[in-house]
Tab-separated table of C-alpha atoms in Angstrom:
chain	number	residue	atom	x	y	z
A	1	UNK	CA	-50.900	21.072	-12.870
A	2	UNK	CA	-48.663	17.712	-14.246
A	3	UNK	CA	-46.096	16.521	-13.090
A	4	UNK	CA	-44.396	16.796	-16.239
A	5	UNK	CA	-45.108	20.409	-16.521
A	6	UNK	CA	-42.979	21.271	-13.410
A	7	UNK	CA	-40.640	18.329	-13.367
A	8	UNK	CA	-38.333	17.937	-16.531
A	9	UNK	CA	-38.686	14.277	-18.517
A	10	UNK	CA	-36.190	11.629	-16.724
A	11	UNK	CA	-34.752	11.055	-20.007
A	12	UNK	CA	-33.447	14.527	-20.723
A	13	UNK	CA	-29.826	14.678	-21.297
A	14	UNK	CA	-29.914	19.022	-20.459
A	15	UNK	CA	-31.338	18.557	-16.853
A	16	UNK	CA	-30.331	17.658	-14.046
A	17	UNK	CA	-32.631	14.718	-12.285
A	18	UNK	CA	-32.085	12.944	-8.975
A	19	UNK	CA	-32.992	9.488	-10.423
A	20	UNK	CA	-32.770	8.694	-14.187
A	21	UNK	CA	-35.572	5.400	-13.428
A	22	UNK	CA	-38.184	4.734	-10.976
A	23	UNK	CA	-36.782	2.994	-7.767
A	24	UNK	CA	-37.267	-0.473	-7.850
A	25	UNK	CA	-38.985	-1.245	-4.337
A	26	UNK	CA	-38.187	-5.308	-4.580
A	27	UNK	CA	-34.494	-4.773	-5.107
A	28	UNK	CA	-34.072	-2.283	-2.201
A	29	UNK	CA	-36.213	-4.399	0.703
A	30	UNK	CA	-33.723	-7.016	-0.493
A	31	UNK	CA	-30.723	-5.601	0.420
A	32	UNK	CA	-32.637	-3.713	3.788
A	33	UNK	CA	-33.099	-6.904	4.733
A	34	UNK	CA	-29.794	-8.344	3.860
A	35	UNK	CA	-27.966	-5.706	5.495
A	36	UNK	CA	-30.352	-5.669	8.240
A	37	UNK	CA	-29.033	-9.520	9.340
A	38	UNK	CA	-25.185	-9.497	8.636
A	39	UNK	CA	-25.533	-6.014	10.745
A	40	UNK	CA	-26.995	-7.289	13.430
A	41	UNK	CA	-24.715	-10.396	13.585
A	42	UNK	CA	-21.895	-8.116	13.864
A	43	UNK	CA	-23.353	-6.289	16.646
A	44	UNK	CA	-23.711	-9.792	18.254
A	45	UNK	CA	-20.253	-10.924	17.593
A	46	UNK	CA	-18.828	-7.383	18.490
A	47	UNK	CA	-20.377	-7.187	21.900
A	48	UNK	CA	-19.550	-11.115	22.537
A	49	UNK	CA	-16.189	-10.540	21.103
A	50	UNK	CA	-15.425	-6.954	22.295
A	51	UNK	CA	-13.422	-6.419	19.375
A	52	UNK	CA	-14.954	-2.529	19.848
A	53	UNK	CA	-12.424	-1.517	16.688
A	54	UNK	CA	-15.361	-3.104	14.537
A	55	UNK	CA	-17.829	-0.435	15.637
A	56	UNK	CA	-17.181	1.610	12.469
A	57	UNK	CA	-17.993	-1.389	10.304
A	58	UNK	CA	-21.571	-1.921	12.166
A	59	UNK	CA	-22.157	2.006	11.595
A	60	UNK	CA	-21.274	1.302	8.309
A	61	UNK	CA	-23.799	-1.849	7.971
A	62	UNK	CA	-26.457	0.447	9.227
A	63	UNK	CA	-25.700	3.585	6.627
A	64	UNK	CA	-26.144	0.787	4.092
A	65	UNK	CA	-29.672	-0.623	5.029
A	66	UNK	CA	-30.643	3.274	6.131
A	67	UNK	CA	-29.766	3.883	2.503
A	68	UNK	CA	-31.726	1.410	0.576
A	69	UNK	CA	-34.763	2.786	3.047
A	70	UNK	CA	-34.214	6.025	1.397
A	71	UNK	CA	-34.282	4.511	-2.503
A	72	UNK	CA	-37.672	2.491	-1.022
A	73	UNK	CA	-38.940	5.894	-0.114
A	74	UNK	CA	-37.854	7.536	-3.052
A	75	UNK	CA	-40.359	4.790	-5.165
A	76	UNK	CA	-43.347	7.320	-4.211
A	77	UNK	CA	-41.545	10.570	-5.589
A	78	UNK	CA	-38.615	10.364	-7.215
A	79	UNK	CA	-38.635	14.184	-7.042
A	80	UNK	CA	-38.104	14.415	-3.039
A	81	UNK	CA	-35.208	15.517	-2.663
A	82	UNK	CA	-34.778	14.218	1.444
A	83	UNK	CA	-34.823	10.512	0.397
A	84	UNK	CA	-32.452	11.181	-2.563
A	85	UNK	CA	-29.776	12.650	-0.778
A	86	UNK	CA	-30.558	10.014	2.398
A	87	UNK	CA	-29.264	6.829	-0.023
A	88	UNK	CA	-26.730	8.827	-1.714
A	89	UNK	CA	-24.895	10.245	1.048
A	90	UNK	CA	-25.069	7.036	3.176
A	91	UNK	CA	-24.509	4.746	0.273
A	92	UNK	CA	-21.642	6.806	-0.672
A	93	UNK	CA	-19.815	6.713	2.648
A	94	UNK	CA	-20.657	3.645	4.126
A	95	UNK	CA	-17.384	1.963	2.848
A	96	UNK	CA	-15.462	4.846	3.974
A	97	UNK	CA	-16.325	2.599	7.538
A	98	UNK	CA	-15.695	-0.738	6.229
A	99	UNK	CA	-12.392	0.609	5.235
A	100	UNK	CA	-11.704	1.927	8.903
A	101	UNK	CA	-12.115	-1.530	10.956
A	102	UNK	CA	-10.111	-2.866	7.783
A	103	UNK	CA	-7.382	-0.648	8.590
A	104	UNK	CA	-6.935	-1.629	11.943
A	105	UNK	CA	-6.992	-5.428	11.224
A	106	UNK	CA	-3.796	-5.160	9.357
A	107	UNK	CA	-2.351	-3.109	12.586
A	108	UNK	CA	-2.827	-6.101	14.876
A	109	UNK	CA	-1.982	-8.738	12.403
A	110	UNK	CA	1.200	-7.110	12.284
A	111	UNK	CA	1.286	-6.886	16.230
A	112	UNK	CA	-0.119	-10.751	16.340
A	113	UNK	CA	2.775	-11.797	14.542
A	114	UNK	CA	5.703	-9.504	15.745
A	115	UNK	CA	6.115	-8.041	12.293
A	116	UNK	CA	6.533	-4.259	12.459
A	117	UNK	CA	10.139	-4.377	10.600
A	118	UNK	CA	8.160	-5.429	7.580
A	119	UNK	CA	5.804	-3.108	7.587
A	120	UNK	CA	7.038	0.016	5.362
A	121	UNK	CA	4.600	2.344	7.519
A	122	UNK	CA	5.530	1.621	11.860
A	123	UNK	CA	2.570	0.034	13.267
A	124	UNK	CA	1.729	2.755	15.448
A	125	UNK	CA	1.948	5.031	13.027
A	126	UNK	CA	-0.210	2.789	10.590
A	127	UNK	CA	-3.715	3.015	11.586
A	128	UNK	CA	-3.268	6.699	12.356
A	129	UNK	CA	-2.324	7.876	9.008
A	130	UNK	CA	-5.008	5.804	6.966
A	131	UNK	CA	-8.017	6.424	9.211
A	132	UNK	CA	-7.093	10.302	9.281
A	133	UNK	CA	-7.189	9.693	5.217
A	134	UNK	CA	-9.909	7.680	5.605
A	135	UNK	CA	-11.759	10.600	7.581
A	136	UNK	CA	-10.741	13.292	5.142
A	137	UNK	CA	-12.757	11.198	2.535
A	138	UNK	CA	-15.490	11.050	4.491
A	139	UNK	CA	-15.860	14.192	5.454
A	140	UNK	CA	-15.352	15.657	1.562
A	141	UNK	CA	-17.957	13.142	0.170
A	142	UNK	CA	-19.894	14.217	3.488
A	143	UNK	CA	-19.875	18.036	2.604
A	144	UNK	CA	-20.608	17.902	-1.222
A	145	UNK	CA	-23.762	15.506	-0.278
A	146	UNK	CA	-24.429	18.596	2.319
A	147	UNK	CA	-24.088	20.857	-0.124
A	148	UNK	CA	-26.719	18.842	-2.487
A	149	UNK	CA	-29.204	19.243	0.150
A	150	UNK	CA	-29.486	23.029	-0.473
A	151	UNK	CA	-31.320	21.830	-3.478
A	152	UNK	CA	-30.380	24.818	-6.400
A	153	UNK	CA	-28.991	23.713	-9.369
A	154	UNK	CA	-25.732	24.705	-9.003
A	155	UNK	CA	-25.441	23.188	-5.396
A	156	UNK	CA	-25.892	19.950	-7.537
A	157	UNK	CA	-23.197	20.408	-9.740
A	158	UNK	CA	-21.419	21.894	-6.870
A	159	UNK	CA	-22.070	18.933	-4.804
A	160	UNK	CA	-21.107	16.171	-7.533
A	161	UNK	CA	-17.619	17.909	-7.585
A	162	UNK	CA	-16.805	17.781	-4.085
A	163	UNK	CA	-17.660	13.937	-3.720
A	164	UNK	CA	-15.403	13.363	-6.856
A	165	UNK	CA	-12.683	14.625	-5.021
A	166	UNK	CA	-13.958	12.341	-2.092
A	167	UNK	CA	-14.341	9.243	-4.043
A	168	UNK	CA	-10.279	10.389	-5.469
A	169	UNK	CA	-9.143	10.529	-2.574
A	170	UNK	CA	-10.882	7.636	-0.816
A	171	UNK	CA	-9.068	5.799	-3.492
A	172	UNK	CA	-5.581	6.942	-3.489
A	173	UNK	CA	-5.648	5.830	0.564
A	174	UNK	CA	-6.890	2.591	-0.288
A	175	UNK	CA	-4.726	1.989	-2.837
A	176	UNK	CA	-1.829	2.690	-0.762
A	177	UNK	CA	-2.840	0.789	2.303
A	178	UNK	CA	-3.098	-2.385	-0.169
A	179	UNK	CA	0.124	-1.371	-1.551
A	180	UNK	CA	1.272	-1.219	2.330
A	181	UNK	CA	-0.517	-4.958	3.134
A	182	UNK	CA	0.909	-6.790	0.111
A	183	UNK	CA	4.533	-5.458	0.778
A	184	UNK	CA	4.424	-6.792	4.462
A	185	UNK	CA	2.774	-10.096	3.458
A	186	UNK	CA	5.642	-10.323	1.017
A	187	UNK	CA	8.556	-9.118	3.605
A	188	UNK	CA	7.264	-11.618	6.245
A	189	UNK	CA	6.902	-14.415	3.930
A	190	UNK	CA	10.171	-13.671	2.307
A	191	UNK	CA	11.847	-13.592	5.976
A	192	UNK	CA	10.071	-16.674	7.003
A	193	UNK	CA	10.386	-19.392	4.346
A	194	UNK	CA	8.909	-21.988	6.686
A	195	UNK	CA	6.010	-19.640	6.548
A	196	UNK	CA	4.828	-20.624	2.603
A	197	UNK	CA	3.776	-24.136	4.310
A	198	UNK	CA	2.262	-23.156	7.204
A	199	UNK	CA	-1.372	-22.372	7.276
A	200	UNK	CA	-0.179	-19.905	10.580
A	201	UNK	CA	2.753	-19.245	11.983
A	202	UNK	CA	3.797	-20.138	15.326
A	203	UNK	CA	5.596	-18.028	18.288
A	204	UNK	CA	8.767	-17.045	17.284
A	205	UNK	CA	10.641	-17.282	20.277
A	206	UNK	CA	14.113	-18.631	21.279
A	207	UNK	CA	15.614	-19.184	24.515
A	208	UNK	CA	19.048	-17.957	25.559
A	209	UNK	CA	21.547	-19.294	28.347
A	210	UNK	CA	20.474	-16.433	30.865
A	211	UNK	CA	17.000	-14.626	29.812
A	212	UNK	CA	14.406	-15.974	27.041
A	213	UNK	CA	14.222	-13.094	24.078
A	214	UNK	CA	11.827	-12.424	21.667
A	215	UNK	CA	13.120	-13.271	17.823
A	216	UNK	CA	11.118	-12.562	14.477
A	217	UNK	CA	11.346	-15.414	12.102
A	218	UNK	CA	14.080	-17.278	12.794
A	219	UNK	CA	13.278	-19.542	15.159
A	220	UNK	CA	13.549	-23.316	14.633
A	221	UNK	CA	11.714	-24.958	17.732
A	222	UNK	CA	9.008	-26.833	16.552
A	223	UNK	CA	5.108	-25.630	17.976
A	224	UNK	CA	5.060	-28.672	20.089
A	225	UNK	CA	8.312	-26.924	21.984
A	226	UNK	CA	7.583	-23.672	22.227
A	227	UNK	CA	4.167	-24.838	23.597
A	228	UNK	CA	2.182	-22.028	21.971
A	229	UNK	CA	-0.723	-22.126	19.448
A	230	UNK	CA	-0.378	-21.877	15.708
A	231	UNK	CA	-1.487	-17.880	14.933
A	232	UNK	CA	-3.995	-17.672	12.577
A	233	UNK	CA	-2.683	-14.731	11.040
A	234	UNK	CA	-2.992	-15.964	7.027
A	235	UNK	CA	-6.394	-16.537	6.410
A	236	UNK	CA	-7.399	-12.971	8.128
A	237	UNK	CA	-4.793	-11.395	5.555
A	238	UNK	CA	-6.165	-13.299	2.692
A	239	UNK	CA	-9.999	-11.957	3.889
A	240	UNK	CA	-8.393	-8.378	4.280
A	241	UNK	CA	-7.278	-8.565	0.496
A	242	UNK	CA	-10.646	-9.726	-0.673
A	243	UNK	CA	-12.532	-7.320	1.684
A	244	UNK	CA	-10.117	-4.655	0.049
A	245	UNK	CA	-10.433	-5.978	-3.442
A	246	UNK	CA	-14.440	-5.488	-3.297
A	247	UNK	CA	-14.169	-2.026	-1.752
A	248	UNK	CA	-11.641	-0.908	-4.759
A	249	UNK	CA	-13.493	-2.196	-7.258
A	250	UNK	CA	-16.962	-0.283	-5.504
A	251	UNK	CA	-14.818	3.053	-5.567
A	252	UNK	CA	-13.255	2.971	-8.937
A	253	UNK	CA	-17.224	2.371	-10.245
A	254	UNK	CA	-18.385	5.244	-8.180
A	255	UNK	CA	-15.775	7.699	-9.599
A	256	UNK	CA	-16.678	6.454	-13.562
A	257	UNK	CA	-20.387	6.868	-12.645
A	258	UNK	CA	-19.621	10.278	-11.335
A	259	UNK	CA	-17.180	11.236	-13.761
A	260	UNK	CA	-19.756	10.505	-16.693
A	261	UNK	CA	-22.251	12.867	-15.017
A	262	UNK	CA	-26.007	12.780	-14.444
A	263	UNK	CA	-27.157	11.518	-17.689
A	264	UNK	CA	-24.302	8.832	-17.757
A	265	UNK	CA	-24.729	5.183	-18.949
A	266	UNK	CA	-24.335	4.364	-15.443
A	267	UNK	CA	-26.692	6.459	-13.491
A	268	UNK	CA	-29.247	5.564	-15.985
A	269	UNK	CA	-29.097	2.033	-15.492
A	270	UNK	CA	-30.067	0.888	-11.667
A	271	UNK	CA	-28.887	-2.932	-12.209
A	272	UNK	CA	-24.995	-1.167	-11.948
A	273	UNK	CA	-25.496	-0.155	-8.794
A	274	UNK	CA	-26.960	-3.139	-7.455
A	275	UNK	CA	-24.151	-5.264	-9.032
A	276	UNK	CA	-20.829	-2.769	-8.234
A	277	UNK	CA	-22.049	-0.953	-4.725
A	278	UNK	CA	-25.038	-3.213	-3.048
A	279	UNK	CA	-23.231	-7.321	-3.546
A	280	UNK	CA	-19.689	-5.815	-3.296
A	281	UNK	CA	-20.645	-4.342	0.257
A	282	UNK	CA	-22.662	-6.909	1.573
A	283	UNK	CA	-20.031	-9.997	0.650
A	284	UNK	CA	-17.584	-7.615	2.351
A	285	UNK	CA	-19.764	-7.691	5.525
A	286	UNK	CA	-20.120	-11.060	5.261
A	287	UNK	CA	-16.772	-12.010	4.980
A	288	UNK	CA	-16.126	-10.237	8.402
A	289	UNK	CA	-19.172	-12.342	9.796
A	290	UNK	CA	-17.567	-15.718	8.555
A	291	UNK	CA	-13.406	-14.726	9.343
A	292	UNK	CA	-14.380	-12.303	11.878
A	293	UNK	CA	-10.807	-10.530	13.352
A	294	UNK	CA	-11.635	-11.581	17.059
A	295	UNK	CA	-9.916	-14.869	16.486
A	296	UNK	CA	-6.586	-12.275	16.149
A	297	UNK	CA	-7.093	-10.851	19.599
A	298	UNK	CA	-7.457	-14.175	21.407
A	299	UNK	CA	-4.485	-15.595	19.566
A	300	UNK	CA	-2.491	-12.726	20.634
A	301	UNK	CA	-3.839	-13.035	24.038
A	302	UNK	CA	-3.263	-16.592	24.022
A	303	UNK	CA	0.596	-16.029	22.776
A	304	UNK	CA	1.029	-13.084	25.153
A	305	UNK	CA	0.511	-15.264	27.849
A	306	UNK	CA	2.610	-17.613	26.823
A	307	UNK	CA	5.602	-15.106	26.738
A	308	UNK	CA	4.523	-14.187	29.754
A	309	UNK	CA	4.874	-17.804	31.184
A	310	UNK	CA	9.135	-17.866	29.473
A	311	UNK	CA	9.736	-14.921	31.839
A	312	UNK	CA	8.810	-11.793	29.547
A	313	UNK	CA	6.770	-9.201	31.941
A	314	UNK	CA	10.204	-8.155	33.056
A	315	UNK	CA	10.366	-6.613	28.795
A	316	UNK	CA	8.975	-3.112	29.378
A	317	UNK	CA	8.859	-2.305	25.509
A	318	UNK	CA	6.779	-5.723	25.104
A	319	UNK	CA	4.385	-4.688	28.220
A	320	UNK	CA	3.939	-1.213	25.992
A	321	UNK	CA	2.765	-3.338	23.446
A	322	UNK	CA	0.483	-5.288	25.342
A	323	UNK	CA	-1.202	-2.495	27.004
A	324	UNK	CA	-1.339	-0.992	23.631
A	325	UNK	CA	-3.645	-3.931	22.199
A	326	UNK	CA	-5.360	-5.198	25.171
A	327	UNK	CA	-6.074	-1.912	26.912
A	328	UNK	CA	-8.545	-1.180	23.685
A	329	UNK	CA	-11.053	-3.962	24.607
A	330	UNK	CA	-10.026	-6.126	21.716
């Protein structure tokens, strides 16, 4: 018996298809391989670096690449329906893990440069609430791609539905953490004039006539006389936007191509989600590579011992903080 007498045509707009095109095998070994080397330089830097916070980021790397393995099996038979929902599932959620690590760079930015009154969310309250969003996402999108894998009709449809909500949701916490970076970049700044020509911002302490004290933004000593390096805080912020930037734009194309169904322009057309999902995620993986958040840690390490040098282990709330940050491997 043919194919085509138990498989509808790819083109029809009534039926439901798992791929609206063949595969194409050269596109996917690209971006298996691509993925496969900024991946494994994270792993490198991570375990050099023990900035362990980035582990959701490598699992992410390796969804991606596991993914585009699936779309190079599904070349053979587009019909299979293991390999299908392998690259969608993974593809699909992968950025729900870039997101994650992203989360928590903002966290110790803040901490880096003794910013939590700018922040409108407290910092220890920050990660929490966007990684428990982030998780919801993840697990929605998760359980409609489960639900796919029952492989009816209406588990399809059912499926779809569920990751919409996923992909919604994905993007309303998103949204609002950028909404939550840009307002502290803007607080700080705005609190810290000296800070618009500065490529970092230096330790902002001040010493009294009895005890030294911790101030945020207004001191005037110079770097040379506080005697502690320049924080490198702006051009991680600036790489958090753009990381961000890349990942919004991925999700807002993921909810259109959803949202137009399985005959839509977009799942009908491969190129799109080469373009909006495959580049998007790997630049964002290579940013990390190039600006990669460890430099954060050691400058906070580095500025933490100099506090601790002006007579600040006796500052219980500080020591909180430190244990806080250094007691996660970072």
């Amino acid at each position: 018996m043919a194919a085509s007498d138990i498989h509808p045509s790819l083109d029809d707009p009534n039926a439901w298809v798992p791929y609206r095109y063949i595969p194409s095998k050269p596109a996917a070994i690209v971006f298996v391989v691509a993925f496969s080397l900024t991946t494994f330089l994270h792993v490198f830097q991570l375990s050099r670096k023990r900035t362990w916070y980035f582990i959701p980021l490598v699992i992410g790397g390796i969804f991606e690449l596991t993914g585009y393995i699936g779309r190079i099996l599904s070349v053979n038979d587009v019909w299979a329906l293991g390999p299908f929902i392998m690259q969608s599932l993974l593809l699909l959620v992968a950025p729900a893990l870039f997101a994650a690590s992203i989360y928590m760079v903002l966290g110790r930015i803040i901490l880096l440069v003794d910013g939590e009154q700018y922040s409108l969310i407290r910092k220890r309250w920050l990660t929490k609430i966007f990684v428990l969003g982030d998780i919801l996402s993840f697990c929605v999108q998760g359980g409609g791609g489960g639900i796919q894998a029952i492989g009816t009709l209406t588990s399809m449809n059912t499926g779809e539905k569920l990751i919409i909500v996923g992909l919604f949701l994905q993007l309303f916490f998103f949204g609002f953490f950028i909404v939550v970076a840009g307002l502290f970049h803007w607080r700080f700044v705005k609190a810290n004039p000296d800070m618009r020509k500065q490529s970092g911002v230096s330790s902002q302490l001040e010493t009294t006539s009895h005890r030294p004290r911790r101030l945020t933004g207004s001191s005037n000593s110079p770097l040379t006389e506080t005697g502690v390096p320049e924080l490198p805080w702006k051009r991680h912020i600036y790489v958090l936007y753009a990381a961000s930037t890349l990942i919004m734009v991925r999700s807002v194309f993921r909810v259109i191509e959803y949202l137009m169904g399985n005959h839509g322009f977009l799942l009908r057309h491969e190129y799109f989600l080469y373009i909006f999902d495959a580049v998007l995620m790997f630049v964002v993986m290579v940013l990390f590579n190039v600006v990669h958040p460890s430099e954060v840690s050691a400058s906070y390490r580095q500025r933490v011992a100099a506090e601790g040098d002006r007579g600040f282990d006796g500052d219980v709330e500080l020591q909180g903080t430190r244990r806080e940050y250094l007691g996660e491997g970072k």
